[in-house]
Amino acid sequence: MSRKILLVEDDPSLGFVVKDGLTQRGFEVDWCTDGEKGQAAFNAGSYDLCILDVMLPKKDGFALAQGIRTTNPTIPILFVTAKGMLEDKVTGFMSGGDDYLVKPFSMEELVLRMEVFLRRSRNPGQAVHTLGSYRFDPRTYTLHHPTGEKVLTQKESEVLELLCGNRDRVLKREEILKKVWGNDDYFLGRSLDVFISKLRKYLKEDPSLQITNYHGVGFRLEAKADQV
């Protein structure tokens, strides 16, 4: 079964090349040329992954990602942009993006990044983890607590699942980046802190839980009284 992709790109040449290249590789692609059209298409359709340019007319990619996240917390969102600054990447991750691809890029690189997400969505984690007063189900990306529940993004879920499975040791930054994103790019490494900050916020209802930062090394999920 073909995977359905929402592509939002205002550059007509790049949009045509990306849509044509993905279609030839068996994907079904809906291409929109501005953020408002992209939001309308997302609201009306059902997609497996979103590819969003950042600099879009009418509604930029960051605002579009936030709109998408209000109705679908788990769909993978891949930003593509000409900007390579750390600030833009952090903004992208804060708005709900899962990965970042800087123009110019090859079709092979784009498809490789997409397949990382799509393989994961076909084969989600199986073990349900108990974290103090929380239960984390990586199959549904859901973090349950007596006060309510939070549906994580795919990448948030993957980072938390990796921490849950390695609570007896410090996970190096490079290890997290390679296992979750497939590379340990410097700017992506700085943006990992955004995901850790989000996870700390989601776990704040239980003071026995802590994600400790070992400066220059990595992170460790620590819990005083829990079990997996």
Tab-separated table of C-alpha atoms in Angstrom:
chain	number	residue	atom	x	y	z
A	1	MET	CA	0.000	0.000	0.000
A	2	SER	CA	1.416	3.390	-1.008
A	3	ARG	CA	2.203	5.918	1.689
A	4	LYS	CA	0.415	9.264	1.425
A	5	ILE	CA	2.541	12.383	1.806
A	6	LEU	CA	1.544	16.028	2.289
A	7	LEU	CA	4.123	18.273	0.602
A	8	VAL	CA	3.852	22.023	1.241
A	9	GLU	CA	6.420	23.922	-0.850
A	10	ASP	CA	5.982	27.268	-2.614
A	11	ASP	CA	8.973	26.932	-4.963
A	12	PRO	CA	7.400	25.537	-8.170
A	13	SER	CA	10.617	23.923	-9.419
A	14	LEU	CA	11.487	22.205	-6.147
A	15	GLY	CA	7.885	21.221	-5.505
A	16	PHE	CA	7.617	19.580	-8.922
A	17	VAL	CA	10.937	17.748	-8.525
A	18	VAL	CA	10.078	16.444	-5.044
A	19	LYS	CA	6.555	15.373	-5.973
A	20	ASP	CA	7.738	13.696	-9.179
A	21	GLY	CA	10.633	11.956	-7.442
A	22	LEU	CA	8.451	10.637	-4.614
A	23	THR	CA	5.706	9.550	-7.003
A	24	GLN	CA	8.240	7.564	-9.032
A	25	ARG	CA	9.260	5.832	-5.802
A	26	GLY	CA	5.707	4.729	-5.080
A	27	PHE	CA	4.472	7.475	-2.761
A	28	GLU	CA	1.142	9.265	-3.176
A	29	VAL	CA	1.795	13.002	-2.889
A	30	ASP	CA	-0.537	15.973	-2.389
A	31	TRP	CA	1.384	19.185	-3.157
A	32	CYS	CA	0.265	22.560	-1.781
A	33	THR	CA	1.963	25.894	-2.445
A	34	ASP	CA	1.119	27.888	0.694
A	35	GLY	CA	0.504	27.271	4.367
A	36	GLU	CA	-3.227	27.882	4.325
A	37	LYS	CA	-3.753	25.401	1.497
A	38	GLY	CA	-1.544	22.971	3.355
A	39	GLN	CA	-3.650	23.270	6.492
A	40	ALA	CA	-6.871	22.804	4.506
A	41	ALA	CA	-5.469	19.724	2.752
A	42	PHE	CA	-4.353	18.213	6.045
A	43	ASN	CA	-7.740	18.823	7.641
A	44	ALA	CA	-9.503	17.178	4.719
A	45	GLY	CA	-7.162	14.245	4.121
A	46	SER	CA	-5.312	11.408	5.813
A	47	TYR	CA	-1.517	11.356	5.581
A	48	ASP	CA	1.406	9.253	6.748
A	49	LEU	CA	3.983	12.064	6.777
A	50	CYS	CA	4.210	15.838	6.200
A	51	ILE	CA	7.050	17.628	4.390
A	52	LEU	CA	6.875	21.350	5.131
A	53	ASP	CA	8.925	24.237	3.806
A	54	VAL	CA	9.566	26.864	6.472
A	55	MET	CA	9.235	30.050	4.407
A	56	LEU	CA	5.695	29.754	3.048
A	57	PRO	CA	3.175	32.408	1.987
A	58	LYS	CA	0.043	33.067	4.089
A	59	LYS	CA	1.107	30.728	6.914
A	60	ASP	CA	4.732	29.739	7.532
A	61	GLY	CA	5.850	26.186	8.124
A	62	PHE	CA	6.214	26.596	11.882
A	63	ALA	CA	2.644	27.860	12.264
A	64	LEU	CA	1.420	25.111	9.948
A	65	ALA	CA	3.166	22.463	12.056
A	66	GLN	CA	1.526	23.840	15.187
A	67	GLY	CA	-1.857	23.678	13.469
A	68	ILE	CA	-1.246	20.094	12.402
A	69	ARG	CA	-0.175	19.115	15.926
A	70	THR	CA	-3.456	20.380	17.409
A	71	THR	CA	-5.320	17.607	15.582
A	72	ASN	CA	-2.632	14.949	15.090
A	73	PRO	CA	0.146	14.782	17.708
A	74	THR	CA	1.879	11.753	16.198
A	75	ILE	CA	2.201	12.276	12.432
A	76	PRO	CA	5.864	12.723	11.421
A	77	ILE	CA	6.737	16.275	10.317
A	78	LEU	CA	9.903	16.900	8.301
A	79	PHE	CA	10.955	20.507	7.712
A	80	VAL	CA	12.888	21.506	4.583
A	81	THR	CA	14.417	24.956	4.360
A	82	ALA	CA	17.278	26.987	2.975
A	83	LYS	CA	18.125	28.107	6.492
A	84	GLY	CA	20.686	26.140	8.447
A	85	MET	CA	20.970	28.209	11.612
A	86	LEU	CA	20.525	26.565	14.995
A	87	GLU	CA	17.819	29.047	16.007
A	88	ASP	CA	15.634	27.994	13.081
A	89	LYS	CA	16.069	24.329	13.906
A	90	VAL	CA	15.166	24.877	17.556
A	91	THR	CA	12.067	26.826	16.489
A	92	GLY	CA	11.133	23.973	14.178
A	93	PHE	CA	11.411	21.375	16.902
A	94	MET	CA	9.531	23.563	19.379
A	95	SER	CA	6.662	23.940	16.886
A	96	GLY	CA	6.300	20.156	16.610
A	97	GLY	CA	8.765	19.124	13.916
A	98	ASP	CA	10.554	15.790	14.093
A	99	ASP	CA	13.461	16.321	11.708
A	100	TYR	CA	15.111	18.983	9.575
A	101	LEU	CA	16.545	18.844	6.049
A	102	VAL	CA	18.500	21.815	4.662
A	103	LYS	CA	18.279	22.755	0.992
A	104	PRO	CA	19.761	21.784	-1.366
A	105	PHE	CA	19.255	18.070	-0.743
A	106	SER	CA	19.123	14.947	-2.877
A	107	MET	CA	16.040	12.790	-3.359
A	108	GLU	CA	17.984	9.897	-1.895
A	109	GLU	CA	18.621	11.836	1.311
A	110	LEU	CA	14.977	12.903	1.550
A	111	VAL	CA	13.664	9.371	1.048
A	112	LEU	CA	16.154	8.005	3.589
A	113	ARG	CA	14.906	10.473	6.210
A	114	MET	CA	11.290	9.624	5.373
A	115	GLU	CA	11.872	5.883	5.620
A	116	VAL	CA	13.256	6.294	9.146
A	117	PHE	CA	9.831	7.624	10.173
A	118	LEU	CA	7.738	5.260	8.100
A	119	ARG	CA	9.545	2.110	9.251
A	120	ARG	CA	9.027	3.213	12.840
A	121	SER	CA	5.300	3.838	12.327
A	122	ARG	CA	4.934	0.317	10.909
A	123	ASN	CA	6.913	-1.231	13.782
A	124	PRO	CA	6.265	0.742	16.977
A	125	GLY	CA	7.764	-0.249	20.317
A	126	GLN	CA	5.975	-3.012	22.214
A	127	ALA	CA	6.860	-2.779	25.911
A	128	VAL	CA	4.678	-0.669	28.186
A	129	HIS	CA	6.836	1.129	30.758
A	130	THR	CA	5.902	2.093	34.306
A	131	LEU	CA	7.574	5.330	35.405
A	132	GLY	CA	6.575	6.160	38.952
A	133	SER	CA	2.953	7.260	38.704
A	134	TYR	CA	3.128	7.277	34.886
A	135	ARG	CA	2.551	4.537	32.313
A	136	PHE	CA	4.182	5.033	28.937
A	137	ASP	CA	2.872	3.074	25.948
A	138	PRO	CA	5.214	3.513	22.952
A	139	ARG	CA	2.747	1.638	20.713
A	140	THR	CA	0.341	4.576	20.936
A	141	TYR	CA	2.917	7.255	21.887
A	142	THR	CA	0.814	7.859	25.013
A	143	LEU	CA	1.989	8.912	28.470
A	144	HIS	CA	-0.715	8.116	31.057
A	145	HIS	CA	-0.988	9.752	34.484
A	146	PRO	CA	-3.880	9.892	37.019
A	147	THR	CA	-4.240	13.613	36.211
A	148	GLY	CA	-4.582	12.973	32.467
A	149	GLU	CA	-2.698	11.729	29.450
A	150	LYS	CA	-0.352	13.214	26.865
A	151	VAL	CA	0.125	11.961	23.308
A	152	LEU	CA	3.755	12.434	22.287
A	153	THR	CA	5.162	13.041	18.851
A	154	GLN	CA	6.931	10.111	17.229
A	155	LYS	CA	10.396	11.432	18.025
A	156	GLU	CA	9.480	12.402	21.607
A	157	SER	CA	8.222	8.857	22.071
A	158	GLU	CA	11.386	7.345	20.609
A	159	VAL	CA	13.652	9.412	22.873
A	160	LEU	CA	11.613	8.517	25.970
A	161	GLU	CA	11.507	4.832	25.005
A	162	LEU	CA	15.285	4.827	24.615
A	163	LEU	CA	15.713	6.421	28.034
A	164	CYS	CA	13.264	3.923	29.578
A	165	GLY	CA	15.173	0.977	28.182
A	166	ASN	CA	18.499	2.266	29.514
A	167	ARG	CA	17.758	3.493	33.022
A	168	ASP	CA	20.797	1.712	34.400
A	169	ARG	CA	23.261	3.856	32.474
A	170	VAL	CA	23.977	7.263	30.972
A	171	LEU	CA	22.951	7.445	27.320
A	172	LYS	CA	25.471	9.379	25.277
A	173	ARG	CA	24.153	12.191	23.102
A	174	GLU	CA	25.677	10.575	20.025
A	175	GLU	CA	23.943	7.286	20.763
A	176	ILE	CA	20.524	8.927	21.110
A	177	LEU	CA	20.969	10.923	17.917
A	178	LYS	CA	22.132	7.973	15.831
A	179	LYS	CA	19.408	5.628	17.079
A	180	VAL	CA	16.548	8.134	16.845
A	181	TRP	CA	17.567	10.389	13.926
A	182	GLY	CA	20.198	8.309	12.173
A	183	ASN	CA	23.031	10.853	12.519
A	184	ASP	CA	24.790	12.968	15.152
A	185	ASP	CA	24.844	16.313	13.354
A	186	TYR	CA	26.067	19.170	15.593
A	187	PHE	CA	22.975	21.345	15.186
A	188	LEU	CA	20.679	18.378	15.716
A	189	GLY	CA	22.598	17.597	18.886
A	190	ARG	CA	21.895	21.067	20.259
A	191	SER	CA	18.234	20.641	19.380
A	192	LEU	CA	18.086	17.375	21.337
A	193	ASP	CA	17.892	19.580	24.433
A	194	VAL	CA	14.491	20.780	23.197
A	195	PHE	CA	13.153	17.213	23.276
A	196	ILE	CA	14.636	16.562	26.719
A	197	SER	CA	13.040	19.771	28.036
A	198	LYS	CA	9.669	18.705	26.672
A	199	LEU	CA	9.941	15.273	28.286
A	200	ARG	CA	10.857	16.825	31.640
A	201	LYS	CA	7.743	18.984	31.394
A	202	TYR	CA	5.564	15.961	30.605
A	203	LEU	CA	6.964	14.076	33.629
A	204	LYS	CA	6.748	16.958	36.119
A	205	GLU	CA	3.709	15.530	37.965
A	206	ASP	CA	5.954	12.924	39.602
A	207	PRO	CA	8.888	14.491	41.505
A	208	SER	CA	10.572	11.081	41.840
A	209	LEU	CA	11.360	11.152	38.111
A	210	GLN	CA	14.300	13.042	36.735
A	211	ILE	CA	16.154	13.202	33.421
A	212	THR	CA	19.662	14.116	34.499
A	213	ASN	CA	22.023	15.890	32.124
A	214	TYR	CA	25.618	14.707	32.391
A	215	HIS	CA	27.299	17.732	30.834
A	216	GLY	CA	29.130	16.941	27.640
A	217	VAL	CA	28.219	13.261	27.877
A	218	GLY	CA	24.491	12.522	27.749
A	219	PHE	CA	21.336	11.863	29.749
A	220	ARG	CA	19.999	9.373	32.254
A	221	LEU	CA	16.400	8.731	33.296
A	222	GLU	CA	16.354	8.305	37.057
A	223	ALA	CA	13.394	7.089	39.127
A	224	LYS	CA	13.412	6.396	42.860
A	225	ALA	CA	10.692	3.743	42.903
A	226	ASP	CA	9.424	2.353	39.606
A	227	GLN	CA	9.611	-0.686	37.467
A	228	VAL	CA	9.433	-1.504	33.774
